[in-house]
Coordinates of C-alpha atoms in Angstrom, one line a residue:
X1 CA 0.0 0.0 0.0
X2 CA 1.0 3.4 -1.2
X3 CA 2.6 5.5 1.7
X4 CA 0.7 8.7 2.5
X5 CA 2.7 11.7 1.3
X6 CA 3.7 13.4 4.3
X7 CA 5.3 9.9 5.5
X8 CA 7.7 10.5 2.7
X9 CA 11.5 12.1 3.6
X10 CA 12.3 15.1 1.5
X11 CA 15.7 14.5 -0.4
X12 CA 17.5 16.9 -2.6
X13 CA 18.1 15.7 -5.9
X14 CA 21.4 15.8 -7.5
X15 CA 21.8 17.1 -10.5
X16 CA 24.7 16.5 -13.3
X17 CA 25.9 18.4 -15.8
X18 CA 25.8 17.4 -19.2
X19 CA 26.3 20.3 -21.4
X20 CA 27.7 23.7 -21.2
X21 CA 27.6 25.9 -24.1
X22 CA 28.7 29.7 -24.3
X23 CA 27.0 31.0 -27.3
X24 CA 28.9 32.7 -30.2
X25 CA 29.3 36.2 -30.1
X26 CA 27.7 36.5 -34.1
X27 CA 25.0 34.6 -33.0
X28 CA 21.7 36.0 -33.6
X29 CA 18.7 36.2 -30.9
X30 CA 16.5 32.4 -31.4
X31 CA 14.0 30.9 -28.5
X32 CA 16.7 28.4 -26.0
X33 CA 14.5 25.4 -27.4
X34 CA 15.2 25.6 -30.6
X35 CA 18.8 26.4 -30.3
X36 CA 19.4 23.5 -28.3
X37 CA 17.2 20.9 -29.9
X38 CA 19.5 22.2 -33.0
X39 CA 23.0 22.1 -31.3
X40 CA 22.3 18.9 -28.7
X41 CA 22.4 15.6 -30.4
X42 CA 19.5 13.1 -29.6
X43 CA 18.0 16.3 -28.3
X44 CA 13.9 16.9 -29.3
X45 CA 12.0 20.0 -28.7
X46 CA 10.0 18.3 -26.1
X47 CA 12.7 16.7 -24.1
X48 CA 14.5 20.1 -24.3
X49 CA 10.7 21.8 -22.8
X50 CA 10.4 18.9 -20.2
X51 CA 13.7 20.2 -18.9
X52 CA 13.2 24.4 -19.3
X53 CA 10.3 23.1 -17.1
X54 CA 11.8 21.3 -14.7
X55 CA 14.5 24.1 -13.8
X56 CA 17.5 22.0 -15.3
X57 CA 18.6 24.4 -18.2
X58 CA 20.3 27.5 -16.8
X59 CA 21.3 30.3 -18.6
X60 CA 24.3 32.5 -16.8
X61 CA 23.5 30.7 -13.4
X62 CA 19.5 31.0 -13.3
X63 CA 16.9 28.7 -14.6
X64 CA 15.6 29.7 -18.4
X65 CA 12.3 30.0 -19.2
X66 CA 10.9 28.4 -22.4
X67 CA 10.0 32.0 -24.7
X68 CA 13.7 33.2 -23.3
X69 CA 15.7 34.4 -26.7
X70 CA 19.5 33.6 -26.4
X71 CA 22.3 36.5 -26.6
X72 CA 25.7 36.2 -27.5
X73 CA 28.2 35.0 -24.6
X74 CA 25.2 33.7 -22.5
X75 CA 26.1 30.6 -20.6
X76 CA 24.0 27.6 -20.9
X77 CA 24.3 24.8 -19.3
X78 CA 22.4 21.3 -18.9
X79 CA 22.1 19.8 -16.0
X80 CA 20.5 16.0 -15.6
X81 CA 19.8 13.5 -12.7
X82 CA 21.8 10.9 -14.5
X83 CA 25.6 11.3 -14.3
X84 CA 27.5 11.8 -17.6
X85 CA 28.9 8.4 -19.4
X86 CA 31.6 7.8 -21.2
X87 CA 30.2 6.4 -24.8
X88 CA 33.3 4.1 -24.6
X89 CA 32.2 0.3 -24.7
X90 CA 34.3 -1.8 -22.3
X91 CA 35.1 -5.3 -23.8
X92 CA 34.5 -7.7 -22.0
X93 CA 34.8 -12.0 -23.1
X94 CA 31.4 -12.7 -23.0
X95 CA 30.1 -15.7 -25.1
X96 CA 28.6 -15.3 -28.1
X97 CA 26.5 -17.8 -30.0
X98 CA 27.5 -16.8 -33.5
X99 CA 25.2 -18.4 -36.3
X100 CA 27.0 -17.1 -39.2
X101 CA 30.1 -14.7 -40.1
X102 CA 31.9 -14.0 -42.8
X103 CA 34.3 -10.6 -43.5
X104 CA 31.5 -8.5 -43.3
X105 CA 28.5 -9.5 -41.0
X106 CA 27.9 -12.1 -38.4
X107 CA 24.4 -13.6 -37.1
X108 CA 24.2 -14.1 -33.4
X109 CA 21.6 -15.6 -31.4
X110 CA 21.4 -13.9 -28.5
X111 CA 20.0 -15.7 -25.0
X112 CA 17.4 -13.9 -22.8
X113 CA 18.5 -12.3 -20.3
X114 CA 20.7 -10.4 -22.3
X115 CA 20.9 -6.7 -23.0
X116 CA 22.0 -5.7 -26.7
X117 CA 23.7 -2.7 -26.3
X118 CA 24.9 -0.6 -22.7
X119 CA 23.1 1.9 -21.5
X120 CA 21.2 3.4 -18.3
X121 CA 21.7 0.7 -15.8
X122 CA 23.2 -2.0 -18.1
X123 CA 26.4 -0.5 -18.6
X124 CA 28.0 -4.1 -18.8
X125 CA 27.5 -7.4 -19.6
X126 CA 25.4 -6.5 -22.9
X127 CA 26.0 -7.8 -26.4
X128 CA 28.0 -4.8 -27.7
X129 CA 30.5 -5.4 -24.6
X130 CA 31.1 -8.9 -26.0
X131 CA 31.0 -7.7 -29.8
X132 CA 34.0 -5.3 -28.9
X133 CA 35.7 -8.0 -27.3
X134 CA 35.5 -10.4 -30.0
X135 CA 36.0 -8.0 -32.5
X136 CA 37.8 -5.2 -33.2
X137 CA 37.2 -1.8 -35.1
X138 CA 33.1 -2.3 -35.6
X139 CA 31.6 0.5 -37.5
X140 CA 28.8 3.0 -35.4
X141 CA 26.4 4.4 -37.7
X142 CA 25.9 7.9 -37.0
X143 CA 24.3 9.1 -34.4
X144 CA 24.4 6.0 -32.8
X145 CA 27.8 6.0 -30.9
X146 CA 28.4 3.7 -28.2
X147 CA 26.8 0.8 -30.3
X148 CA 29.3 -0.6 -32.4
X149 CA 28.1 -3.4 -35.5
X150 CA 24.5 -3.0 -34.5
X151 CA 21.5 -2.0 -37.5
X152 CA 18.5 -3.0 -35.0
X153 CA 17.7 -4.9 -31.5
X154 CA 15.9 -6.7 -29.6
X155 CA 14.3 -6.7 -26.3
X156 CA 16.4 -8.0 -23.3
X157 CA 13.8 -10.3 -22.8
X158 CA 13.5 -11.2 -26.1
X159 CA 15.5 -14.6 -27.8
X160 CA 16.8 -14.9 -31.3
X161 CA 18.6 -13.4 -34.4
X162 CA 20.4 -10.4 -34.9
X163 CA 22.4 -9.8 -37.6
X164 CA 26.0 -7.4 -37.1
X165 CA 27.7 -5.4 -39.1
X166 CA 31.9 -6.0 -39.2
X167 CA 32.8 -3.3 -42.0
X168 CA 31.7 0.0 -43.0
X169 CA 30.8 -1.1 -45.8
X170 CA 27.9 -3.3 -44.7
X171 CA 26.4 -1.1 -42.5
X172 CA 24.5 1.4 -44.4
X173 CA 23.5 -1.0 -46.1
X174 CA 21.8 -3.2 -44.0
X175 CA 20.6 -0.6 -41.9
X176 CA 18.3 0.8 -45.3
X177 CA 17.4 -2.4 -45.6
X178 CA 15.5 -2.5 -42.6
X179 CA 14.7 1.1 -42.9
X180 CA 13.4 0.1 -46.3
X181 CA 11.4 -3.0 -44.5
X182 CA 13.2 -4.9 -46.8
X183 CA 14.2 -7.5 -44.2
X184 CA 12.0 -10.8 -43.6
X185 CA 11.9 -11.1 -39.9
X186 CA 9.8 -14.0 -38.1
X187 CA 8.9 -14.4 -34.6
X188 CA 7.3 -16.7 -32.8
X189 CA 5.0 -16.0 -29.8
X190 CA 2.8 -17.9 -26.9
X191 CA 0.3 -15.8 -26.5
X192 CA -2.8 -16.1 -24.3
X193 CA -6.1 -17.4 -25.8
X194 CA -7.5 -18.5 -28.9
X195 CA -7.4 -15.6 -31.8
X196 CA -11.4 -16.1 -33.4
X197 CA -9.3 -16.0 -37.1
X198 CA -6.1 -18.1 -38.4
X199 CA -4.5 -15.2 -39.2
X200 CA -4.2 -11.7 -39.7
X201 CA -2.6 -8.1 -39.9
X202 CA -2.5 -5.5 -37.1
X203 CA -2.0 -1.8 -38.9
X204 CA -2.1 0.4 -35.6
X205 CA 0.4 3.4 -34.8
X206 CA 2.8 2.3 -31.8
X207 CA 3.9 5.2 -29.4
X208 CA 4.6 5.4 -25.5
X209 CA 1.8 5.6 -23.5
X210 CA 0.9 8.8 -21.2
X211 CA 0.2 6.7 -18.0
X212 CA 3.9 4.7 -18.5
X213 CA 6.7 5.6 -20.7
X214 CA 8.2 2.8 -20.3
X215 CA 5.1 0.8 -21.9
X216 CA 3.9 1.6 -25.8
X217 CA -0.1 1.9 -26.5
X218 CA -1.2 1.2 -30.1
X219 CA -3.2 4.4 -31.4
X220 CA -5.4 3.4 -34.2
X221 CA -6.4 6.5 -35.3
X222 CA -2.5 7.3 -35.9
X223 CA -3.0 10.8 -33.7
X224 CA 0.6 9.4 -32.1
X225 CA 3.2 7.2 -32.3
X226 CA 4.7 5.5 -35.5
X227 CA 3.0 3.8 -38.7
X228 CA 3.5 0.0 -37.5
X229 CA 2.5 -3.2 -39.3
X230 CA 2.4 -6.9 -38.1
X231 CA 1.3 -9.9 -40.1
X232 CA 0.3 -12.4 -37.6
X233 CA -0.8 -16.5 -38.1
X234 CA -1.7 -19.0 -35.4
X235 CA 0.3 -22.3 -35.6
X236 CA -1.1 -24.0 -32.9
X237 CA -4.5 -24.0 -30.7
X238 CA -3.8 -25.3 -27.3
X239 CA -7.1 -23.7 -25.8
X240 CA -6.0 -21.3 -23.1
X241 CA -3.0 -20.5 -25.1
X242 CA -1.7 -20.3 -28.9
X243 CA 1.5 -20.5 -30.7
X244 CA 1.8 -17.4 -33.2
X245 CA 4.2 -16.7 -35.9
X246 CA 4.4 -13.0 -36.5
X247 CA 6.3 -11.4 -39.2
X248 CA 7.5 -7.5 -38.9
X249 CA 6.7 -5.1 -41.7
X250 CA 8.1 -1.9 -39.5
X251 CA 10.3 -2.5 -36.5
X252 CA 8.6 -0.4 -33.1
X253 CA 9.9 -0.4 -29.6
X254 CA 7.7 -3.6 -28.4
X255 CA 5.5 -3.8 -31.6
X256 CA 4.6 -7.4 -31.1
X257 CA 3.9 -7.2 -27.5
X258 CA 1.7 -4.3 -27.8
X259 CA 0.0 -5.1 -31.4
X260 CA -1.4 -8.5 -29.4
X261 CA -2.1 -6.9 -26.2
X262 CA -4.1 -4.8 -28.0
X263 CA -6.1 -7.7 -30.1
X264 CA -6.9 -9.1 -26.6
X265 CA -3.9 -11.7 -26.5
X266 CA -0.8 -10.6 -25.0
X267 CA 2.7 -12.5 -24.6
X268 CA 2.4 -15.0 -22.2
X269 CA 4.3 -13.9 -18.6
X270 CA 4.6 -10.5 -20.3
X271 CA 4.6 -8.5 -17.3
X272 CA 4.7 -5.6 -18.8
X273 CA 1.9 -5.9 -21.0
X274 CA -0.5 -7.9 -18.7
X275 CA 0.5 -11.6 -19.2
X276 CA 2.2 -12.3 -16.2
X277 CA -1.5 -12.9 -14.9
X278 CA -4.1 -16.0 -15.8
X279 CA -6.0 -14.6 -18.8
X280 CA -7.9 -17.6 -20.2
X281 CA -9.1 -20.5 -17.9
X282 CA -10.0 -22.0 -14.8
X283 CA -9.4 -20.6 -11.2
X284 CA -8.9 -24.2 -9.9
X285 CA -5.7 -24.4 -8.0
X286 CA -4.4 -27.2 -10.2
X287 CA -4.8 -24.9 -13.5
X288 CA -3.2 -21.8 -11.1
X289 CA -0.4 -24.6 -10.0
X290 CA 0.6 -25.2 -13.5
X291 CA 0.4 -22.1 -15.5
X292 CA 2.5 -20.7 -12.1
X293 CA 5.4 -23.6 -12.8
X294 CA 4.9 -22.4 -16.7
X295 CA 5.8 -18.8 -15.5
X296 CA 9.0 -19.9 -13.5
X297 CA 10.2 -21.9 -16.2
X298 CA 10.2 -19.3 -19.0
X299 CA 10.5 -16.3 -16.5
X300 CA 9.8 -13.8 -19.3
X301 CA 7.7 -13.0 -22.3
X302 CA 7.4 -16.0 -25.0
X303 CA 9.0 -14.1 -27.6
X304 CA 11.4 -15.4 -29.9
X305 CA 13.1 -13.9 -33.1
X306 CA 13.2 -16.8 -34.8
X307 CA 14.3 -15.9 -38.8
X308 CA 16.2 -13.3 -40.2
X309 CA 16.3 -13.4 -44.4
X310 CA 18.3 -10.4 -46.4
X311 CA 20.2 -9.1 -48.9
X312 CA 24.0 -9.6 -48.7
X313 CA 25.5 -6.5 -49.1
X314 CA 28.9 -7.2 -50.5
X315 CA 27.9 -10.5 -52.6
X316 CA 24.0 -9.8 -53.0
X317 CA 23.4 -13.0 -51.9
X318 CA 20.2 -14.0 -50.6
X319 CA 20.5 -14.9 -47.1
X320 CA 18.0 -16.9 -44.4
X321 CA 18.6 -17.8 -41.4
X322 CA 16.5 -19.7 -38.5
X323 CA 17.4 -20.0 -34.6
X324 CA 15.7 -22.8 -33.1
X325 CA 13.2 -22.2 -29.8
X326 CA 15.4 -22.1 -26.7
X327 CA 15.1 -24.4 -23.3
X328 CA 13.0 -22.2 -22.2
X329 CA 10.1 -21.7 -24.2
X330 CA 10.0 -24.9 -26.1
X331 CA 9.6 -26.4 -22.5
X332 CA 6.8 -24.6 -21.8
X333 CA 5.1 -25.3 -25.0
X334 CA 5.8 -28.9 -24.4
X335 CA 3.9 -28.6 -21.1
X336 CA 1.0 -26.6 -22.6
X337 CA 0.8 -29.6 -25.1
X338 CA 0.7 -32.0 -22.3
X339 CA -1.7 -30.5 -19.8
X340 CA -4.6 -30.1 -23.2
X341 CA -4.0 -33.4 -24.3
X342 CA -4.2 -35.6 -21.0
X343 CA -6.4 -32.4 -19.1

């Protein structure tokens, strides 16, 4: 139960700084939003507003308001709650599962659990530390420094195929290739209930939702969020669950998991979409018994990036490659199986 607010201790936040910036004498009078959504990489106009509001952008000592027009020699400077990080990526000899490599790419499978790339809170142990180890002198696309070889990702919770860049040469590449949804990506999915059709396609803008950023809502109407398309096909019924194959068109922060939540069936022990919680079937504390041991044997969602086909970029080969279900989920599958066919 939720503290009342007065029981709370007041503690001063700290505060980092992250940019200072002494504007250029020739420079002519613009709103402090726009000049630093234009000189801050990664920066937006409404991350740079979230901020002016907050009180964390000062201008010679004082906090700015929004409308406030910049002079030359003013002193700006950023502050954040998050200390400053090095984009360096420490290497570190982590096992990799590689599928495929050759001079220019590799395929890796990559095991839940597993971050892809460091950041906030995962500043080790990720793929990209074990990339660098491996291998030397990966390219960065630009504007996307501190992630050497990678063109997409995948959730941490996520299992399966991802395909690396080695060379410059590959990158771009690949990366329009997805950009272009050129790509053929499968996953598979346990997902709770019994879709009414065998298959189907989910067209519904994917954007963060207002109540949790950390969770994406799908907005019909396309008034937010990004154009998102998933091409979905039950392979097996096992009546309080189903085993789906989806197949990406775009590539959105959690498109699956949020394009089935929203058709009523969302991953199975998806926590953070609502699966983590009986959604089809009995209350009897056998059924609650089993789908409870299900949960602890695949402690996370029953997602799995199972196929990744493409253009070579060097040799315009076609390439396709598959990554079988892990431990994991295809034990859980095997005990859904079970409990329907002796229940």
């Amino acid at each position: 139960m939720m503290q009342p607010e007065e029981d709370f201790e007041e503690e001063e936040l700290e505060l980092y700084e992250h940019h200072r910036i002494v504007v250029d004498k020739g420079q002519s009078p613009v709103r402090i939003d726009k000049f630093l959504t234009e000189k801050i990489a990664y920066a937006t106009r409404n991350r740079v507003q979230r901020a002016i509001d907050a009180g964390t952008i000062l201008v010679n000592g004082l906090p700015s308001k929004s409308n406030y027009k910049i002079k030359p020699a003013d002193e700006i400077r950023v502050l954040l709650e998050k200390p400053p990080r090095d984009t360096e990526v420490i290497p570190e000899n982590i096992p990799l599962d590689i599928v495929f490599e050759d001079g220019h790419l590799l395929i890796v499978n990559k095991p839940a659990g597993m971050v892809v790339h460091p950041a906030h809170g995962n500043w080790t142990g990720t793929l990209v530390n074990g990339l660098v180890y491996h291998f030397q002198h990966l390219p960065e696309m630009k504007g996307n420094v501190g992630r050497p070889g990678l063109v997409h990702r995948i959730d941490k919770d996520t299992s399966g195929l991802l395909v690396i860049a080695k060379t410059e040469e590959t990158m771009a590449p690949l990366a329009a290739q997805f950009f272009h949804h050129t790509i053929e990506r499968t996953y598979l999915a346990l997902v709770w209930g019994e879709p009414e059709e065998d298959s189907g396609t989910v067209i519904g803008h994917v954007g963060r939702s207002a109540k949790d950023r950390k969770v994406m809502d799908v907005f019909p109407d396309g008034s937010q969020g990004k154009h998102a398309v998933t091409h979905w096909k039950v392979l097996r019924r096992l009546r309080y669950v189903s085993l789906i194959q989806c197949n990406l068109e775009t590539g959105r922060t959690h498109q699956i998991r949020a394009h089935m939540r929203y058709l009523g069936h969302p991953l199975f022990n998806d926590a953070m979409y609502g699966g983590d919680k009986i959604r089809k079937g009995t209350q009897f504390a056998k059924y609650k018994s089993f789908v409870q041991n299900c949960f602890d044997l695949m402690p996370r969602q029953a997602l799995h990036a199972m196929s990744l086909g493409f253009i070579h970029p060097v040799t315009l080969e076609k390439l396709y490659f598959e990554a079988p279900l892990p431990p994991d989920f295809s034990g859980v599958l095997e005990k859904w199986e079970n409990y329907v066919q002796f229940e």
